[in-house]
Coordinates of C-alpha atoms in Angstrom, one line a residue:
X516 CA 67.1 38.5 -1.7
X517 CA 64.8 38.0 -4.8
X518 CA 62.7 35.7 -5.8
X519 CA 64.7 34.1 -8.1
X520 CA 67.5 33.4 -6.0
X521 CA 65.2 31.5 -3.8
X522 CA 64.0 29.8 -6.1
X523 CA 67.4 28.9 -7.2
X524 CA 68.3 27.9 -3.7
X525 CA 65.1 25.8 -3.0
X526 CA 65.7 24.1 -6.3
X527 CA 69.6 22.9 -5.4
X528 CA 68.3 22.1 -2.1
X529 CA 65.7 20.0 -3.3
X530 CA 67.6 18.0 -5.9
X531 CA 70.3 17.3 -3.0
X532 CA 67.6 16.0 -1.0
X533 CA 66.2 13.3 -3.8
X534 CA 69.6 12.5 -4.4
X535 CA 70.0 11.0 -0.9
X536 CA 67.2 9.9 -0.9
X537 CA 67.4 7.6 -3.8
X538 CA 70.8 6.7 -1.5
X539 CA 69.2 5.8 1.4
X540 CA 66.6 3.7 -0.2
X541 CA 69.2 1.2 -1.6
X542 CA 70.7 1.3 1.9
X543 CA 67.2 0.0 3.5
X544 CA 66.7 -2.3 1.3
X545 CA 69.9 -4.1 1.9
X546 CA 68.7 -4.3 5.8
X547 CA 65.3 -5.4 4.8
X548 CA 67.3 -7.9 2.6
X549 CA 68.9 -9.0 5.6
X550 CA 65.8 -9.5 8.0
X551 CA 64.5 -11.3 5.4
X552 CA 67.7 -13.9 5.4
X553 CA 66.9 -14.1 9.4
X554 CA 63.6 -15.9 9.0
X555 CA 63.3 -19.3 10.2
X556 CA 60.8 -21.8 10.7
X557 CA 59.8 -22.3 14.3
X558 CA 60.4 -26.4 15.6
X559 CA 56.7 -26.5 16.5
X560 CA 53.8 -23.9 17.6
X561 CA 51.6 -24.6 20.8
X562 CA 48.5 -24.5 20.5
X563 CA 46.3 -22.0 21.4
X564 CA 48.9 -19.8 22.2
X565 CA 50.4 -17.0 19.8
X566 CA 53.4 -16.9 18.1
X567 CA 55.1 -13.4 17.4
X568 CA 58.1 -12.0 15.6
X569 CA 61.0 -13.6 18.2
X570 CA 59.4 -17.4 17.4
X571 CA 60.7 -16.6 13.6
X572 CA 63.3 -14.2 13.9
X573 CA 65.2 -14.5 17.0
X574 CA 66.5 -11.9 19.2
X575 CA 69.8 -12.1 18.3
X576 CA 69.2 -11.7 14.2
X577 CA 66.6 -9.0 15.4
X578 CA 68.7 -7.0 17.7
X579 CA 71.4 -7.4 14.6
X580 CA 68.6 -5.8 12.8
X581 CA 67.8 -3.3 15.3
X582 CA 71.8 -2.4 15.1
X583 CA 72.2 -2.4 11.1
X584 CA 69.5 0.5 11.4
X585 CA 71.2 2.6 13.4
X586 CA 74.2 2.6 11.4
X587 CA 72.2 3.9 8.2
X588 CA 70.6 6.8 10.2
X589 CA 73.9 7.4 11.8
X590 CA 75.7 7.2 8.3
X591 CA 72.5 9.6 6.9
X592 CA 73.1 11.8 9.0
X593 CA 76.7 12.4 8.9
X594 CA 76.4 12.6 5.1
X595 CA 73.5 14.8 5.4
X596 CA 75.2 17.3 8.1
X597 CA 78.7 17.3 5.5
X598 CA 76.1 18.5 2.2
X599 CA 74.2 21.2 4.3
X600 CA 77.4 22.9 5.9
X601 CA 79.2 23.0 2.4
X602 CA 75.9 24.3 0.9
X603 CA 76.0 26.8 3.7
X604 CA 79.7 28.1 2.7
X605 CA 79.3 27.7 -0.9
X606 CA 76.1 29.4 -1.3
X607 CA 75.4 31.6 2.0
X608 CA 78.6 32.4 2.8
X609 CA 79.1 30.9 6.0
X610 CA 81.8 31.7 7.9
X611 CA 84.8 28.7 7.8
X612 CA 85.2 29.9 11.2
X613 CA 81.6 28.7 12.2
X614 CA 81.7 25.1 10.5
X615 CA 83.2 23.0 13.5
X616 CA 80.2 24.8 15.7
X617 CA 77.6 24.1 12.5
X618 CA 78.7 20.2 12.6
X619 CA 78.5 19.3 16.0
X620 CA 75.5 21.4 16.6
X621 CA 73.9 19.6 13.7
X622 CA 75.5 16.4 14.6
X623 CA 74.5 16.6 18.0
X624 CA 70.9 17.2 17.5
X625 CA 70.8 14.6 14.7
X626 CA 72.4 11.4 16.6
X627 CA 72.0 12.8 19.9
X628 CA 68.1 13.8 19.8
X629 CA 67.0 12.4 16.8
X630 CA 68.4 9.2 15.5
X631 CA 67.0 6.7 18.4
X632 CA 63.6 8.1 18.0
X633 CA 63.8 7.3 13.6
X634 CA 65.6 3.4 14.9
X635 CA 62.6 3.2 17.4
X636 CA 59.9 4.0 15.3
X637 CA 61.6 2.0 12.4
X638 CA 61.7 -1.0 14.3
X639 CA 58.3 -0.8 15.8
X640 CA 56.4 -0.3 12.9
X641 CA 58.3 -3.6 10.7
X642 CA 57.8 -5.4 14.2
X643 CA 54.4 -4.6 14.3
X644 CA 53.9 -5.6 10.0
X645 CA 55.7 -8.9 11.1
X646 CA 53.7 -9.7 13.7
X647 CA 50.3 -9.0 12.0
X648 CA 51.7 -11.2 9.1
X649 CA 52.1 -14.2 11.8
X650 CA 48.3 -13.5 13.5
X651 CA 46.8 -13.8 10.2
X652 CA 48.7 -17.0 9.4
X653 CA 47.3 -18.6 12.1
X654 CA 44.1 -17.2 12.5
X655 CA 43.9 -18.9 9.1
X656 CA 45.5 -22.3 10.1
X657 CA 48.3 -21.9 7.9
X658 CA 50.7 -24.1 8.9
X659 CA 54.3 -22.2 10.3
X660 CA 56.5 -23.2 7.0
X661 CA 53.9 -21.5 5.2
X662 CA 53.8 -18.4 7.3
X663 CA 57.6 -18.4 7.1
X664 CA 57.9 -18.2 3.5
X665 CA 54.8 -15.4 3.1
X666 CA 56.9 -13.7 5.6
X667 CA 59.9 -13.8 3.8
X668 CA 58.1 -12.4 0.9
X669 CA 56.6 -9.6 2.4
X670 CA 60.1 -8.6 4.1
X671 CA 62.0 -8.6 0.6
X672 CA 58.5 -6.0 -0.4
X673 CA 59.6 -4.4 2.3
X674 CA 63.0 -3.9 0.5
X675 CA 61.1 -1.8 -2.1
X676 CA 57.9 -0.3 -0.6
X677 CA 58.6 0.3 3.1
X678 CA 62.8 1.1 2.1
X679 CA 61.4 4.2 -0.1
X680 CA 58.9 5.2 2.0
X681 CA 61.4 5.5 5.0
X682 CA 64.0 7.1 3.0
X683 CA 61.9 10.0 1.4
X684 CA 60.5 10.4 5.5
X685 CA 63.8 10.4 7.1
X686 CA 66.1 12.0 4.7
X687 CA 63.3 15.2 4.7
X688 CA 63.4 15.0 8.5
X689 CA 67.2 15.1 8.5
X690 CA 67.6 17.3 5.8
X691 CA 65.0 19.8 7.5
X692 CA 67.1 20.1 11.1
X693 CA 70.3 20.2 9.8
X694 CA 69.0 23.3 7.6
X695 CA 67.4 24.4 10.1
X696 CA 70.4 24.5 12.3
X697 CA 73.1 25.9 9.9
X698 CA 70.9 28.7 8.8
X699 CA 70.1 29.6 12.6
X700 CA 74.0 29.3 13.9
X701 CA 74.9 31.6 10.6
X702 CA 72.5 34.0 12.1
X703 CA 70.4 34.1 9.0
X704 CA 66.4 34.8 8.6
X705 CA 64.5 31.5 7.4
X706 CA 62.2 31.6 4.7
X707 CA 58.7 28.5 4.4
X708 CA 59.0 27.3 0.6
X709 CA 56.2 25.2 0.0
X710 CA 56.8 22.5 -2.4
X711 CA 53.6 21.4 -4.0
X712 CA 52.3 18.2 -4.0
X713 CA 49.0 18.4 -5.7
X714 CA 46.5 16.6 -4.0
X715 CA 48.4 16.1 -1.3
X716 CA 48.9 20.4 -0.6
X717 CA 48.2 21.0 3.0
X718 CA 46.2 24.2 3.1
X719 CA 48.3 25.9 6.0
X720 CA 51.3 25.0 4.5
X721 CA 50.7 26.9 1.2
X722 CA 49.3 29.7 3.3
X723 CA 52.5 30.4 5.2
X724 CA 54.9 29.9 1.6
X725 CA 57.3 32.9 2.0
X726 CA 56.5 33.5 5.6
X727 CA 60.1 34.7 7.2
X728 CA 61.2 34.1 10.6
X729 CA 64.1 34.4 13.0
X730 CA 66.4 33.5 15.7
X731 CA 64.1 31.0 17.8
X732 CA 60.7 32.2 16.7
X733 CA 58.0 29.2 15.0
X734 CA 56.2 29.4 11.8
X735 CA 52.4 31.1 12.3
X736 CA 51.3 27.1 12.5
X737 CA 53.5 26.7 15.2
X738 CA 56.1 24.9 13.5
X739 CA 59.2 25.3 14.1
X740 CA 60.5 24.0 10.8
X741 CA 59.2 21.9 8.1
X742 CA 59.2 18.5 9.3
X743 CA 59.3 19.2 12.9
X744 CA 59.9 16.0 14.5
X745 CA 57.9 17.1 17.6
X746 CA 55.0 17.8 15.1
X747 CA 51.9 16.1 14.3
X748 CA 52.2 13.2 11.5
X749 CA 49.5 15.0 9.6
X750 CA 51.9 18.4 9.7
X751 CA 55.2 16.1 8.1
X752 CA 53.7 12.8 6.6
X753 CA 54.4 13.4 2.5
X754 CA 55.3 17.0 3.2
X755 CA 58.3 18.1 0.9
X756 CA 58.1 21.6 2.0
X757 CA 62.0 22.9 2.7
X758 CA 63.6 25.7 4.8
X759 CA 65.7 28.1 2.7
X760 CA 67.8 31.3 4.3
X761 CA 67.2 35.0 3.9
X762 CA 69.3 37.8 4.9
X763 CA 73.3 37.7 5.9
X764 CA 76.1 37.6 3.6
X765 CA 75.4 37.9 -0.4
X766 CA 74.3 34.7 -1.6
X767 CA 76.5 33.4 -4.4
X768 CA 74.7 32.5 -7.5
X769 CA 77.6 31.0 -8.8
X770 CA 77.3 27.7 -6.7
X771 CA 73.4 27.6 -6.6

């Protein structure tokens, strides 16, 4: 396959992934709009003793939280499973006779393997932000209807910062396996494209750009796709790098 064509490929696949992206960061910041409507003021604090996250947003509204999250990776991933297998049969060729064993292979990994590890880590992370909200407030005597509204502030920030910075991180880490998994069920050799981003170019990364593999062999950095989730952070965190396909049926150009 030449180089064009790659780069034809990389560039559709690419653009698909910022579209969903840009998707899924209106998505989470409807939930973080949500958590922020959950806040309450708590009746009275002890003192001496610490409050955390369930003495302004209860379990319930929390666990509604926790729920709502789930959905939107769930929904993520169905969407993202539905672009990859048509890009796979418009552009690689893939076999119609191979798409139910593509989308539940893709499926499976994604919701089965994947999706309560992204909730988990989701969840932990704004817990932990809430919580370090609330010690600060009252390290600093501020009184609990204070801390309430600075956390209902810095939720609804979250609706912006933390909501894009999720997206980008989870749609790349979707996107990733469920090319990863078409592409290897299609019996096709994968191809590292590095996608540059300037200061932030990982020097391995841009070392193995081109590097071909196949079947159930890992990159030379021990990889086994761009944005491995069983990775280090420092291998996926603000990595845009993509799989692409080699090899198999004629690509057609016509739907690149």
């Amino acid at each position: 396959m030449s180089k064009s064509r790659n780069k034809k490929i990389a560039k559709e696949l690419i653009r698909m992934r910022n579209k969903l992206t840009k998707r899924q960061q209106k998505e989470y910041a409807k939930v973080f709009n949500q958590l922020q409507s959950y806040v309450i003021t708590p009746r009275v604090g002890v003192e001496g003793v610490a409050l955390t996250r369930k003495d302004f947003i209860s379990n319930k509204d929390w666990n509604n939280f926790v729920k709502t999250v789930l959905t939107v990776v769930i929904t993520n991933n169905e969407i993202v499973t539905k672009e990859i297998v048509k890009f796979g049969v418009d552009v690689y060729q893939l076999s119609e006779e191979l798409i139910p064993k593509v989308t539940n292979k893709v499926l499976n990994t994604l919701n089965k393997d994947i999706a309560g590890k992204k909730v988990t880590q989701i969840t932990k992370v704004t817990e932990s932000k809430i919580n370090a909200i609330i010690t600060d407030g009252m390290k600093n005597g501020v009184n609990l209807k204070d801390i309430a509204k600075t956390l209902e502030k810095e939720i609804h920030g979250m609706s912006k910062s933390r909501a894009m910075t999720i997206a980008r991180t989870e749609t790349a880490s979707s996107y990733s396996i469920a090319t990863n998994q078409m592409l290897k069920e299609g019996g096709f050799s994968r191809m590292w494209w590095h996608v540059g981003g300037g200061k932030t170019d990982r020097p391995n990364h841009v070392a193995i750009d081109g590097e071909t593999i196949s079947g159930d062999e890992a990159y030379s950095i021990g990889l086994l796709h761009p944005h491995d989730p069983d990775a280090d952070a420092k291998e996926v965190i603000n990595c845009y790098c993509i799989e692409i396909g080699t090899g198999g049926n004629e690509i057609d150009e016509q739907n690149i």
